[in-house]
Amino acid sequence: MNKELIIRTGSSAVDFALLKDGKLIELNKEEDDSNFAVGDIFLAKVRKSVPGLNAGFVNVGYTKDAFLHYHDLGPQVLSLLKFIKRVSTGKLKDYSLKDFPLEKDIDKDGSIADVLKSNQSLLVQVVKEPISTKGPRISSELSLPGRYIVLVPFSNRVSVSQKIESKEEKDRLKRLVKSIKPKGFGIIVRTVAEGRKVAELDNDLQNLMSRWTGMCKKLYKAPHPSKVLGELNRASSILRDVFNDTFTSICVDDEALYTQIKDYVSEIAPKKESIVKLYDSNIPIFEKFGIERQIKTTFGRTVSMNKGAYLVIEHTEAMHVIDVNSGNRSNKSKNQEDTALEVNLISATEIARQLRLRDMGGIIVVDFIDMNKAENRKALYDHLREEMSDDRAKHKILPPSKFGLVQITRQRVRPEMNIKTREENPNKTGEEIEAPIVLINRINQDLQKLLKKDYKKITLSAHPFIAAFLTKGFPSPRSKWFFDHKKWVKIVPRDAYTYLEYHFHDNDGEVIQ
C-alpha cells in the first residue's frame, strides 16, 4: 500500500491531498485568514452565563461569541482560573505547576453560574470551527497534542489509547510515562506511541512543555481576546496525526514549505526524511498526480463507482442523505440478493472515502439497496465499520434498519469541504453543467458496456473538441481502449453536435447508446 501526501501552495491557501494507492482519500485546505482553527488556545473574556442552557458565551474575537457548555469546562476549571489570575498579574512566574496547589474538582452536575462570572478571564481551546451561522465551540479543558502523547494541564491522570490492543504494551507505556510525567500534568498516550522507547516519549514531552511555557509567558498583561497558542500549521498537524511507516512519499511544490516539512519529518521520523521531495516541473503538481481529475469527478452530487453503480449525495440543514444505486450494470450475479450485496459493499467503501474527503459531519443517513438476509446485512455493517476504522474523526455507525437505512454520526469540527464541480454551459448562457472531464468518464463507462456485447464495429460520434481530445497524443484515450479491449473504435467529429453530446453507432450506422 502506497500512501502519499501531495502539497500544493498558492497565493492565499495551501492544499493537502492524501493519496492511498493513487486514490484521493483526504483533501485539506489551509487559508491565510484561518484565525479559528481546531486546537488554537485563546485568552478570552466571559460575556455572560446562561443558566437555562447551563452554558456561557465567551468573546474570542469572532463576530459571534463562542459557546461554552458546563460539561466542556473540565473538572479542573477552578485551578485554571486561579492560575490565569496569578500569571496574568505577574504574581506567578513558575509555569511548571509542580508547586501549584490544585483546587477541588467542580461538581459534574453543577451550574455554570456557580463557576463563571461576566468579564472573567479564561483560557479556552477551539474544539469546533465556526460553521455556517454558528460561532466556534470551545472548551476550557486544555490539551496540547504531540506526536506520541497529549499533555493535559491541571490533571494527574495517565491513560493509553484504546486502539492499542496489547495489555502488556499498554502497561509498558503507562509505566514509562509515569516515570517522566511532570507533577500537575496528565498525559494521554497516542496510538502511534506503540513500541516507542522512553527517550522518544520524553523528547515529545519536553517539546510540549516548551510550548506550554511559551504560551504562559504571553499571558502577562495580554489583551482580551488574544490567541496565545496557535495550532501547528496544517502540514505539520496532518503529519503529526496521520504520518506513519506506511508513507512512501511527501511531495511539495514550494521550497520554503519543503524545508519546513523536511525538518519536521527528520525530527519525528529520521529514517523517513528521504521521502520528502521538492516538486519542480512546469506541469501543476495536482495535474501530475491526477488529483485535479479526481476532484472534478468526486465532489459532484452524483459519484460514479465500479461496475456502473453510483451514489447520489444530498445535503440539508439537519443531515446529509446518501442514496445507493446499482445503475444499469450487467448482472453477473446469480440473484438479486447477491447483486444487492455486491453493490452495497462497493458503495460502503466509497462512502467511507467520501465522508473523509468532504469532511462531512453531523448526521448521515445512507439508503442502501434492500437485502433480505440477516447475514448479508451484518456483512455490510462489518465492512462499513472496517472501511471507516482509519477515519480520524469520532464516529458511530448503527446497524441497518428494517428499511435498509444506515445511520452514521460523525464529528464535525470544521466546515465541510465543498468544491464546485459544475461549469458554465458553453451552449447556453446562464446554465451550469457537469465538468467536461466527467463526460470522458461517462463515455468510458458506456463504451465498456458496449464492448461486452458482440458488435462487429463501433463508431463514436462527438463534438470536434471531444473527438480531438480522445484521439490526440500517444497513448491517446482511444489507443488505451484498443490496448484494454482489443477492439478499435472509430471516432467521427460532428460539427452539428452540442459540446457534451455524443452517440455510439453500430456497423449499420444505427444508434446503440
mmCIF file with all atom_site columns, C-alpha atoms in Angstrom, residues 249-421:
data_model
loop_
_atom_site.group_PDB
_atom_site.id
_atom_site.type_symbol
_atom_site.label_atom_id
_atom_site.label_alt_id
_atom_site.label_comp_id
_atom_site.label_asym_id
_atom_site.label_entity_id
_atom_site.label_seq_id
_atom_site.pdbx_PDB_ins_code
_atom_site.Cartn_x
_atom_site.Cartn_y
_atom_site.Cartn_z
_atom_site.occupancy
_atom_site.B_iso_or_equiv
_atom_site.pdbx_formal_charge
_atom_site.auth_seq_id
_atom_site.auth_comp_id
_atom_site.auth_asym_id
_atom_site.auth_atom_id
_atom_site.pdbx_PDB_model_num
ATOM 1   C CA . SER A 1 249 ? 6.209   9.950   -0.443  1.00 0.00 ? 249 SER A CA 1
ATOM 2   C CA . ILE A 1 250 ? 5.626   13.544  0.612   1.00 0.00 ? 250 ILE A CA 1
ATOM 3   C CA . CYS A 1 251 ? 5.771   15.896  -2.376  1.00 0.00 ? 251 CYS A CA 1
ATOM 4   C CA . VAL A 1 252 ? 5.595   19.691  -2.086  1.00 0.00 ? 252 VAL A CA 1
ATOM 5   C CA . ASP A 1 253 ? 5.908   22.399  -4.740  1.00 0.00 ? 253 ASP A CA 1
ATOM 6   C CA . ASP A 1 254 ? 7.238   25.220  -2.523  1.00 0.00 ? 254 ASP A CA 1
ATOM 7   C CA . GLU A 1 255 ? 10.872  25.350  -1.385  1.00 0.00 ? 255 GLU A CA 1
ATOM 8   C CA . ALA A 1 256 ? 10.253  27.122  1.940   1.00 0.00 ? 256 ALA A CA 1
ATOM 9   C CA . LEU A 1 257 ? 7.485   24.693  2.905   1.00 0.00 ? 257 LEU A CA 1
ATOM 10  C CA . TYR A 1 258 ? 9.616   21.769  1.675   1.00 0.00 ? 258 TYR A CA 1
ATOM 11  C CA . THR A 1 259 ? 12.419  22.777  4.095   1.00 0.00 ? 259 THR A CA 1
ATOM 12  C CA . GLN A 1 260 ? 9.941   23.166  6.966   1.00 0.00 ? 260 GLN A CA 1
ATOM 13  C CA . ILE A 1 261 ? 8.358   19.744  6.355   1.00 0.00 ? 261 ILE A CA 1
ATOM 14  C CA . LYS A 1 262 ? 11.727  18.047  5.871   1.00 0.00 ? 262 LYS A CA 1
ATOM 15  C CA . ASP A 1 263 ? 12.904  19.437  9.231   1.00 0.00 ? 263 ASP A CA 1
ATOM 16  C CA . TYR A 1 264 ? 9.700   18.283  10.933  1.00 0.00 ? 264 TYR A CA 1
ATOM 17  C CA . VAL A 1 265 ? 9.898   14.760  9.458   1.00 0.00 ? 265 VAL A CA 1
ATOM 18  C CA . SER A 1 266 ? 13.581  14.486  10.409  1.00 0.00 ? 266 SER A CA 1
ATOM 19  C CA . GLU A 1 267 ? 12.531  15.278  13.969  1.00 0.00 ? 267 GLU A CA 1
ATOM 20  C CA . ILE A 1 268 ? 9.614   12.826  14.266  1.00 0.00 ? 268 ILE A CA 1
ATOM 21  C CA . ALA A 1 269 ? 10.889  10.054  11.943  1.00 0.00 ? 269 ALA A CA 1
ATOM 22  C CA . PRO A 1 270 ? 14.559  10.495  10.888  1.00 0.00 ? 270 PRO A CA 1
ATOM 23  C CA . LYS A 1 271 ? 14.568  7.313   8.770   1.00 0.00 ? 271 LYS A CA 1
ATOM 24  C CA . LYS A 1 272 ? 11.765  8.728   6.600   1.00 0.00 ? 272 LYS A CA 1
ATOM 25  C CA . GLU A 1 273 ? 13.394  12.074  5.842   1.00 0.00 ? 273 GLU A CA 1
ATOM 26  C CA . SER A 1 274 ? 14.349  10.920  2.318   1.00 0.00 ? 274 SER A CA 1
ATOM 27  C CA . ILE A 1 275 ? 10.696  10.528  1.229   1.00 0.00 ? 275 ILE A CA 1
ATOM 28  C CA . VAL A 1 276 ? 10.169  14.313  1.382   1.00 0.00 ? 276 VAL A CA 1
ATOM 29  C CA . LYS A 1 277 ? 10.668  15.625  -2.156  1.00 0.00 ? 277 LYS A CA 1
ATOM 30  C CA . LEU A 1 278 ? 10.579  19.062  -3.770  1.00 0.00 ? 278 LEU A CA 1
ATOM 31  C CA . TYR A 1 279 ? 8.401   19.043  -6.902  1.00 0.00 ? 279 TYR A CA 1
ATOM 32  C CA . ASP A 1 280 ? 9.848   21.111  -9.737  1.00 0.00 ? 280 ASP A CA 1
ATOM 33  C CA . SER A 1 281 ? 8.018   20.892  -13.068 1.00 0.00 ? 281 SER A CA 1
ATOM 34  C CA . ASN A 1 282 ? 6.007   23.057  -15.436 1.00 0.00 ? 282 ASN A CA 1
ATOM 35  C CA . ILE A 1 283 ? 3.047   20.703  -15.020 1.00 0.00 ? 283 ILE A CA 1
ATOM 36  C CA . PRO A 1 284 ? 0.984   21.736  -11.935 1.00 0.00 ? 284 PRO A CA 1
ATOM 37  C CA . ILE A 1 285 ? 1.508   19.247  -9.091  1.00 0.00 ? 285 ILE A CA 1
ATOM 38  C CA . PHE A 1 286 ? -2.183  18.303  -8.760  1.00 0.00 ? 286 PHE A CA 1
ATOM 39  C CA . GLU A 1 287 ? -2.359  17.647  -12.521 1.00 0.00 ? 287 GLU A CA 1
ATOM 40  C CA . LYS A 1 288 ? 0.743   15.467  -12.417 1.00 0.00 ? 288 LYS A CA 1
ATOM 41  C CA . PHE A 1 289 ? -0.652  13.180  -9.709  1.00 0.00 ? 289 PHE A CA 1
ATOM 42  C CA . GLY A 1 290 ? -4.164  13.044  -11.209 1.00 0.00 ? 290 GLY A CA 1
ATOM 43  C CA . ILE A 1 291 ? -5.696  14.854  -8.228  1.00 0.00 ? 291 ILE A CA 1
ATOM 44  C CA . GLU A 1 292 ? -7.447  17.574  -10.241 1.00 0.00 ? 292 GLU A CA 1
ATOM 45  C CA . ARG A 1 293 ? -9.280  14.939  -12.284 1.00 0.00 ? 293 ARG A CA 1
ATOM 46  C CA . GLN A 1 294 ? -10.318 13.079  -9.111  1.00 0.00 ? 294 GLN A CA 1
ATOM 47  C CA . ILE A 1 295 ? -11.617 16.293  -7.531  1.00 0.00 ? 295 ILE A CA 1
ATOM 48  C CA . LYS A 1 296 ? -13.742 17.054  -10.606 1.00 0.00 ? 296 LYS A CA 1
ATOM 49  C CA . THR A 1 297 ? -15.232 13.550  -10.658 1.00 0.00 ? 297 THR A CA 1
ATOM 50  C CA . THR A 1 298 ? -15.647 13.112  -6.882  1.00 0.00 ? 298 THR A CA 1
ATOM 51  C CA . PHE A 1 299 ? -17.219 16.254  -5.448  1.00 0.00 ? 299 PHE A CA 1
ATOM 52  C CA . GLY A 1 300 ? -20.384 16.415  -7.532  1.00 0.00 ? 300 GLY A CA 1
ATOM 53  C CA . ARG A 1 301 ? -23.909 15.469  -6.467  1.00 0.00 ? 301 ARG A CA 1
ATOM 54  C CA . THR A 1 302 ? -23.512 12.130  -8.276  1.00 0.00 ? 302 THR A CA 1
ATOM 55  C CA . VAL A 1 303 ? -20.485 9.906   -7.649  1.00 0.00 ? 303 VAL A CA 1
ATOM 56  C CA . SER A 1 304 ? -19.755 7.052   -10.082 1.00 0.00 ? 304 SER A CA 1
ATOM 57  C CA . MET A 1 305 ? -18.289 3.756   -8.852  1.00 0.00 ? 305 MET A CA 1
ATOM 58  C CA . ASN A 1 306 ? -17.183 0.412   -10.269 1.00 0.00 ? 306 ASN A CA 1
ATOM 59  C CA . LYS A 1 307 ? -19.489 -1.734  -12.377 1.00 0.00 ? 307 LYS A CA 1
ATOM 60  C CA . GLY A 1 308 ? -21.967 1.059   -13.149 1.00 0.00 ? 308 GLY A CA 1
ATOM 61  C CA . ALA A 1 309 ? -23.118 1.684   -9.568  1.00 0.00 ? 309 ALA A CA 1
ATOM 62  C CA . TYR A 1 310 ? -23.328 5.274   -8.322  1.00 0.00 ? 310 TYR A CA 1
ATOM 63  C CA . LEU A 1 311 ? -24.136 7.402   -5.257  1.00 0.00 ? 311 LEU A CA 1
ATOM 64  C CA . VAL A 1 312 ? -26.372 10.462  -5.023  1.00 0.00 ? 312 VAL A CA 1
ATOM 65  C CA . ILE A 1 313 ? -25.344 12.777  -2.176  1.00 0.00 ? 313 ILE A CA 1
ATOM 66  C CA . GLU A 1 314 ? -27.756 15.450  -0.917  1.00 0.00 ? 314 GLU A CA 1
ATOM 67  C CA . HIS A 1 315 ? -27.227 17.991  1.877   1.00 0.00 ? 315 HIS A CA 1
ATOM 68  C CA . THR A 1 316 ? -29.828 19.569  4.151   1.00 0.00 ? 316 THR A CA 1
ATOM 69  C CA . GLU A 1 317 ? -29.512 21.813  7.199   1.00 0.00 ? 317 GLU A CA 1
ATOM 70  C CA . ALA A 1 318 ? -30.258 18.868  9.519   1.00 0.00 ? 318 ALA A CA 1
ATOM 71  C CA . MET A 1 319 ? -28.409 15.981  7.878   1.00 0.00 ? 319 MET A CA 1
ATOM 72  C CA . HIS A 1 320 ? -26.680 14.501  4.830   1.00 0.00 ? 320 HIS A CA 1
ATOM 73  C CA . VAL A 1 321 ? -28.501 11.848  2.793   1.00 0.00 ? 321 VAL A CA 1
ATOM 74  C CA . ILE A 1 322 ? -26.753 9.324   0.518   1.00 0.00 ? 322 ILE A CA 1
ATOM 75  C CA . ASP A 1 323 ? -28.680 7.116   -1.900  1.00 0.00 ? 323 ASP A CA 1
ATOM 76  C CA . VAL A 1 324 ? -27.066 3.951   -3.298  1.00 0.00 ? 324 VAL A CA 1
ATOM 77  C CA . ASN A 1 325 ? -27.991 2.987   -6.878  1.00 0.00 ? 325 ASN A CA 1
ATOM 78  C CA . SER A 1 326 ? -26.997 -0.138  -8.793  1.00 0.00 ? 326 SER A CA 1
ATOM 79  C CA . GLY A 1 327 ? -27.287 1.651   -12.163 1.00 0.00 ? 327 GLY A CA 1
ATOM 80  C CA . ASN A 1 328 ? -27.799 -0.273  -15.397 1.00 0.00 ? 328 ASN A CA 1
ATOM 81  C CA . ARG A 1 329 ? -24.822 -2.561  -14.761 1.00 0.00 ? 329 ARG A CA 1
ATOM 82  C CA . SER A 1 330 ? -24.749 -6.008  -16.319 1.00 0.00 ? 330 SER A CA 1
ATOM 83  C CA . ASN A 1 331 ? -25.867 -8.511  -13.736 1.00 0.00 ? 331 ASN A CA 1
ATOM 84  C CA . LYS A 1 332 ? -23.490 -11.437 -13.479 1.00 0.00 ? 332 LYS A CA 1
ATOM 85  C CA . SER A 1 333 ? -24.706 -12.445 -10.010 1.00 0.00 ? 333 SER A CA 1
ATOM 86  C CA . LYS A 1 334 ? -26.959 -15.437 -9.594  1.00 0.00 ? 334 LYS A CA 1
ATOM 87  C CA . ASN A 1 335 ? -29.794 -13.494 -7.968  1.00 0.00 ? 335 ASN A CA 1
ATOM 88  C CA . GLN A 1 336 ? -30.955 -10.068 -6.826  1.00 0.00 ? 336 GLN A CA 1
ATOM 89  C CA . GLU A 1 337 ? -29.718 -10.582 -3.253  1.00 0.00 ? 337 GLU A CA 1
ATOM 90  C CA . ASP A 1 338 ? -26.144 -11.220 -4.424  1.00 0.00 ? 338 ASP A CA 1
ATOM 91  C CA . THR A 1 339 ? -26.297 -8.184  -6.698  1.00 0.00 ? 339 THR A CA 1
ATOM 92  C CA . ALA A 1 340 ? -27.546 -6.006  -3.826  1.00 0.00 ? 340 ALA A CA 1
ATOM 93  C CA . LEU A 1 341 ? -24.761 -7.216  -1.515  1.00 0.00 ? 341 LEU A CA 1
ATOM 94  C CA . GLU A 1 342 ? -22.063 -6.657  -4.149  1.00 0.00 ? 342 GLU A CA 1
ATOM 95  C CA . VAL A 1 343 ? -23.236 -3.089  -4.922  1.00 0.00 ? 343 VAL A CA 1
ATOM 96  C CA . ASN A 1 344 ? -23.672 -2.281  -1.210  1.00 0.00 ? 344 ASN A CA 1
ATOM 97  C CA . LEU A 1 345 ? -20.132 -3.404  -0.357  1.00 0.00 ? 345 LEU A CA 1
ATOM 98  C CA . ILE A 1 346 ? -18.663 -1.314  -3.208  1.00 0.00 ? 346 ILE A CA 1
ATOM 99  C CA . SER A 1 347 ? -20.776 1.626   -2.028  1.00 0.00 ? 347 SER A CA 1
ATOM 100 C CA . ALA A 1 348 ? -19.708 1.260   1.627   1.00 0.00 ? 348 ALA A CA 1
ATOM 101 C CA . THR A 1 349 ? -16.055 1.588   0.589   1.00 0.00 ? 349 THR A CA 1
ATOM 102 C CA . GLU A 1 350 ? -16.790 4.713   -1.457  1.00 0.00 ? 350 GLU A CA 1
ATOM 103 C CA . ILE A 1 351 ? -18.997 6.242   1.263   1.00 0.00 ? 351 ILE A CA 1
ATOM 104 C CA . ALA A 1 352 ? -16.208 5.883   3.851   1.00 0.00 ? 352 ALA A CA 1
ATOM 105 C CA . ARG A 1 353 ? -13.900 7.678   1.397   1.00 0.00 ? 353 ARG A CA 1
ATOM 106 C CA . GLN A 1 354 ? -16.451 10.403  0.642   1.00 0.00 ? 354 GLN A CA 1
ATOM 107 C CA . LEU A 1 355 ? -17.038 11.201  4.322   1.00 0.00 ? 355 LEU A CA 1
ATOM 108 C CA . ARG A 1 356 ? -13.307 11.770  4.855   1.00 0.00 ? 356 ARG A CA 1
ATOM 109 C CA . LEU A 1 357 ? -12.807 13.554  1.554   1.00 0.00 ? 357 LEU A CA 1
ATOM 110 C CA . ARG A 1 358 ? -15.645 16.055  2.010   1.00 0.00 ? 358 ARG A CA 1
ATOM 111 C CA . ASP A 1 359 ? -15.211 16.087  5.820   1.00 0.00 ? 359 ASP A CA 1
ATOM 112 C CA . MET A 1 360 ? -18.958 15.550  6.188   1.00 0.00 ? 360 MET A CA 1
ATOM 113 C CA . GLY A 1 361 ? -20.145 15.714  9.789   1.00 0.00 ? 361 GLY A CA 1
ATOM 114 C CA . GLY A 1 362 ? -23.293 15.565  11.882  1.00 0.00 ? 362 GLY A CA 1
ATOM 115 C CA . ILE A 1 363 ? -25.969 13.015  10.952  1.00 0.00 ? 363 ILE A CA 1
ATOM 116 C CA . ILE A 1 364 ? -25.542 10.983  7.757   1.00 0.00 ? 364 ILE A CA 1
ATOM 117 C CA . VAL A 1 365 ? -28.296 8.633   6.561   1.00 0.00 ? 365 VAL A CA 1
ATOM 118 C CA . VAL A 1 366 ? -27.411 6.088   3.853   1.00 0.00 ? 366 VAL A CA 1
ATOM 119 C CA . ASP A 1 367 ? -30.136 4.333   1.854   1.00 0.00 ? 367 ASP A CA 1
ATOM 120 C CA . PHE A 1 368 ? -28.504 1.064   0.811   1.00 0.00 ? 368 PHE A CA 1
ATOM 121 C CA . ILE A 1 369 ? -30.201 -1.408  -1.548  1.00 0.00 ? 369 ILE A CA 1
ATOM 122 C CA . ASP A 1 370 ? -32.566 -3.641  0.434   1.00 0.00 ? 370 ASP A CA 1
ATOM 123 C CA . MET A 1 371 ? -31.255 -7.079  1.434   1.00 0.00 ? 371 MET A CA 1
ATOM 124 C CA . ASN A 1 372 ? -33.431 -9.817  2.908   1.00 0.00 ? 372 ASN A CA 1
ATOM 125 C CA . LYS A 1 373 ? -30.766 -11.975 4.535   1.00 0.00 ? 373 LYS A CA 1
ATOM 126 C CA . ALA A 1 374 ? -29.581 -11.011 8.034   1.00 0.00 ? 374 ALA A CA 1
ATOM 127 C CA . GLU A 1 375 ? -26.063 -12.344 7.340   1.00 0.00 ? 375 GLU A CA 1
ATOM 128 C CA . ASN A 1 376 ? -25.759 -10.022 4.338   1.00 0.00 ? 376 ASN A CA 1
ATOM 129 C CA . ARG A 1 377 ? -26.862 -7.010  6.390   1.00 0.00 ? 377 ARG A CA 1
ATOM 130 C CA . LYS A 1 378 ? -24.272 -7.940  9.032   1.00 0.00 ? 378 LYS A CA 1
ATOM 131 C CA . ALA A 1 379 ? -21.580 -8.342  6.353   1.00 0.00 ? 379 ALA A CA 1
ATOM 132 C CA . LEU A 1 380 ? -22.384 -4.835  5.079   1.00 0.00 ? 380 LEU A CA 1
ATOM 133 C CA . TYR A 1 381 ? -22.305 -3.368  8.601   1.00 0.00 ? 381 TYR A CA 1
ATOM 134 C CA . ASP A 1 382 ? -18.966 -5.028  9.422   1.00 0.00 ? 382 ASP A CA 1
ATOM 135 C CA . HIS A 1 383 ? -17.470 -3.932  6.084   1.00 0.00 ? 383 HIS A CA 1
ATOM 136 C CA . LEU A 1 384 ? -18.533 -0.292  6.602   1.00 0.00 ? 384 LEU A CA 1
ATOM 137 C CA . ARG A 1 385 ? -17.064 -0.269  10.114  1.00 0.00 ? 385 ARG A CA 1
ATOM 138 C CA . GLU A 1 386 ? -13.795 -1.703  8.792   1.00 0.00 ? 386 GLU A CA 1
ATOM 139 C CA . GLU A 1 387 ? -13.607 0.874   5.987   1.00 0.00 ? 387 GLU A CA 1
ATOM 140 C CA . MET A 1 388 ? -14.180 3.727   8.452   1.00 0.00 ? 388 MET A CA 1
ATOM 141 C CA . SER A 1 389 ? -11.684 2.429   11.023  1.00 0.00 ? 389 SER A CA 1
ATOM 142 C CA . ASP A 1 390 ? -8.954  4.724   9.614   1.00 0.00 ? 390 ASP A CA 1
ATOM 143 C CA . ASP A 1 391 ? -11.156 7.813   9.936   1.00 0.00 ? 391 ASP A CA 1
ATOM 144 C CA . ARG A 1 392 ? -9.619  10.239  12.458  1.00 0.00 ? 392 ARG A CA 1
ATOM 145 C CA . ALA A 1 393 ? -12.967 11.914  13.204  1.00 0.00 ? 393 ALA A CA 1
ATOM 146 C CA . LYS A 1 394 ? -15.006 10.343  16.004  1.00 0.00 ? 394 LYS A CA 1
ATOM 147 C CA . HIS A 1 395 ? -17.948 8.476   14.537  1.00 0.00 ? 395 HIS A CA 1
ATOM 148 C CA . LYS A 1 396 ? -20.658 5.955   15.367  1.00 0.00 ? 396 LYS A CA 1
ATOM 149 C CA . ILE A 1 397 ? -22.441 3.611   12.970  1.00 0.00 ? 397 ILE A CA 1
ATOM 150 C CA . LEU A 1 398 ? -25.796 1.935   13.665  1.00 0.00 ? 398 LEU A CA 1
ATOM 151 C CA . PRO A 1 399 ? -26.691 -1.427  12.049  1.00 0.00 ? 399 PRO A CA 1
ATOM 152 C CA . PRO A 1 400 ? -29.024 -1.340  9.012   1.00 0.00 ? 400 PRO A CA 1
ATOM 153 C CA . SER A 1 401 ? -32.676 -0.723  9.900   1.00 0.00 ? 401 SER A CA 1
ATOM 154 C CA . LYS A 1 402 ? -35.643 -2.678  8.573   1.00 0.00 ? 402 LYS A CA 1
ATOM 155 C CA . PHE A 1 403 ? -35.784 -0.246  5.640   1.00 0.00 ? 403 PHE A CA 1
ATOM 156 C CA . GLY A 1 404 ? -32.115 -0.749  4.725   1.00 0.00 ? 404 GLY A CA 1
ATOM 157 C CA . LEU A 1 405 ? -31.068 2.629   6.179   1.00 0.00 ? 405 LEU A CA 1
ATOM 158 C CA . VAL A 1 406 ? -27.730 3.002   7.951   1.00 0.00 ? 406 VAL A CA 1
ATOM 159 C CA . GLN A 1 407 ? -27.370 5.954   10.313  1.00 0.00 ? 407 GLN A CA 1
ATOM 160 C CA . ILE A 1 408 ? -23.929 7.452   10.968  1.00 0.00 ? 408 ILE A CA 1
ATOM 161 C CA . THR A 1 409 ? -22.905 10.274  13.256  1.00 0.00 ? 409 THR A CA 1
ATOM 162 C CA . ARG A 1 410 ? -19.533 11.813  12.518  1.00 0.00 ? 410 ARG A CA 1
ATOM 163 C CA . GLN A 1 411 ? -17.768 14.522  14.462  1.00 0.00 ? 411 GLN A CA 1
ATOM 164 C CA . ARG A 1 412 ? -17.830 17.854  12.682  1.00 0.00 ? 412 ARG A CA 1
ATOM 165 C CA . VAL A 1 413 ? -15.091 20.240  13.845  1.00 0.00 ? 413 VAL A CA 1
ATOM 166 C CA . ARG A 1 414 ? -14.660 22.393  10.721  1.00 0.00 ? 414 ARG A CA 1
ATOM 167 C CA . PRO A 1 415 ? -16.827 23.397  7.739   1.00 0.00 ? 415 PRO A CA 1
ATOM 168 C CA . GLU A 1 416 ? -17.459 20.705  5.131   1.00 0.00 ? 416 GLU A CA 1
ATOM 169 C CA . MET A 1 417 ? -15.105 20.702  2.148   1.00 0.00 ? 417 MET A CA 1
ATOM 170 C CA . ASN A 1 418 ? -17.327 21.958  -0.658  1.00 0.00 ? 418 ASN A CA 1
ATOM 171 C CA . ILE A 1 419 ? -15.820 22.252  -4.144  1.00 0.00 ? 419 ILE A CA 1
ATOM 172 C CA . LYS A 1 420 ? -17.819 23.492  -7.112  1.00 0.00 ? 420 LYS A CA 1
ATOM 173 C CA . THR A 1 421 ? -17.502 20.978  -9.947  1.00 0.00 ? 421 THR A CA 1
#
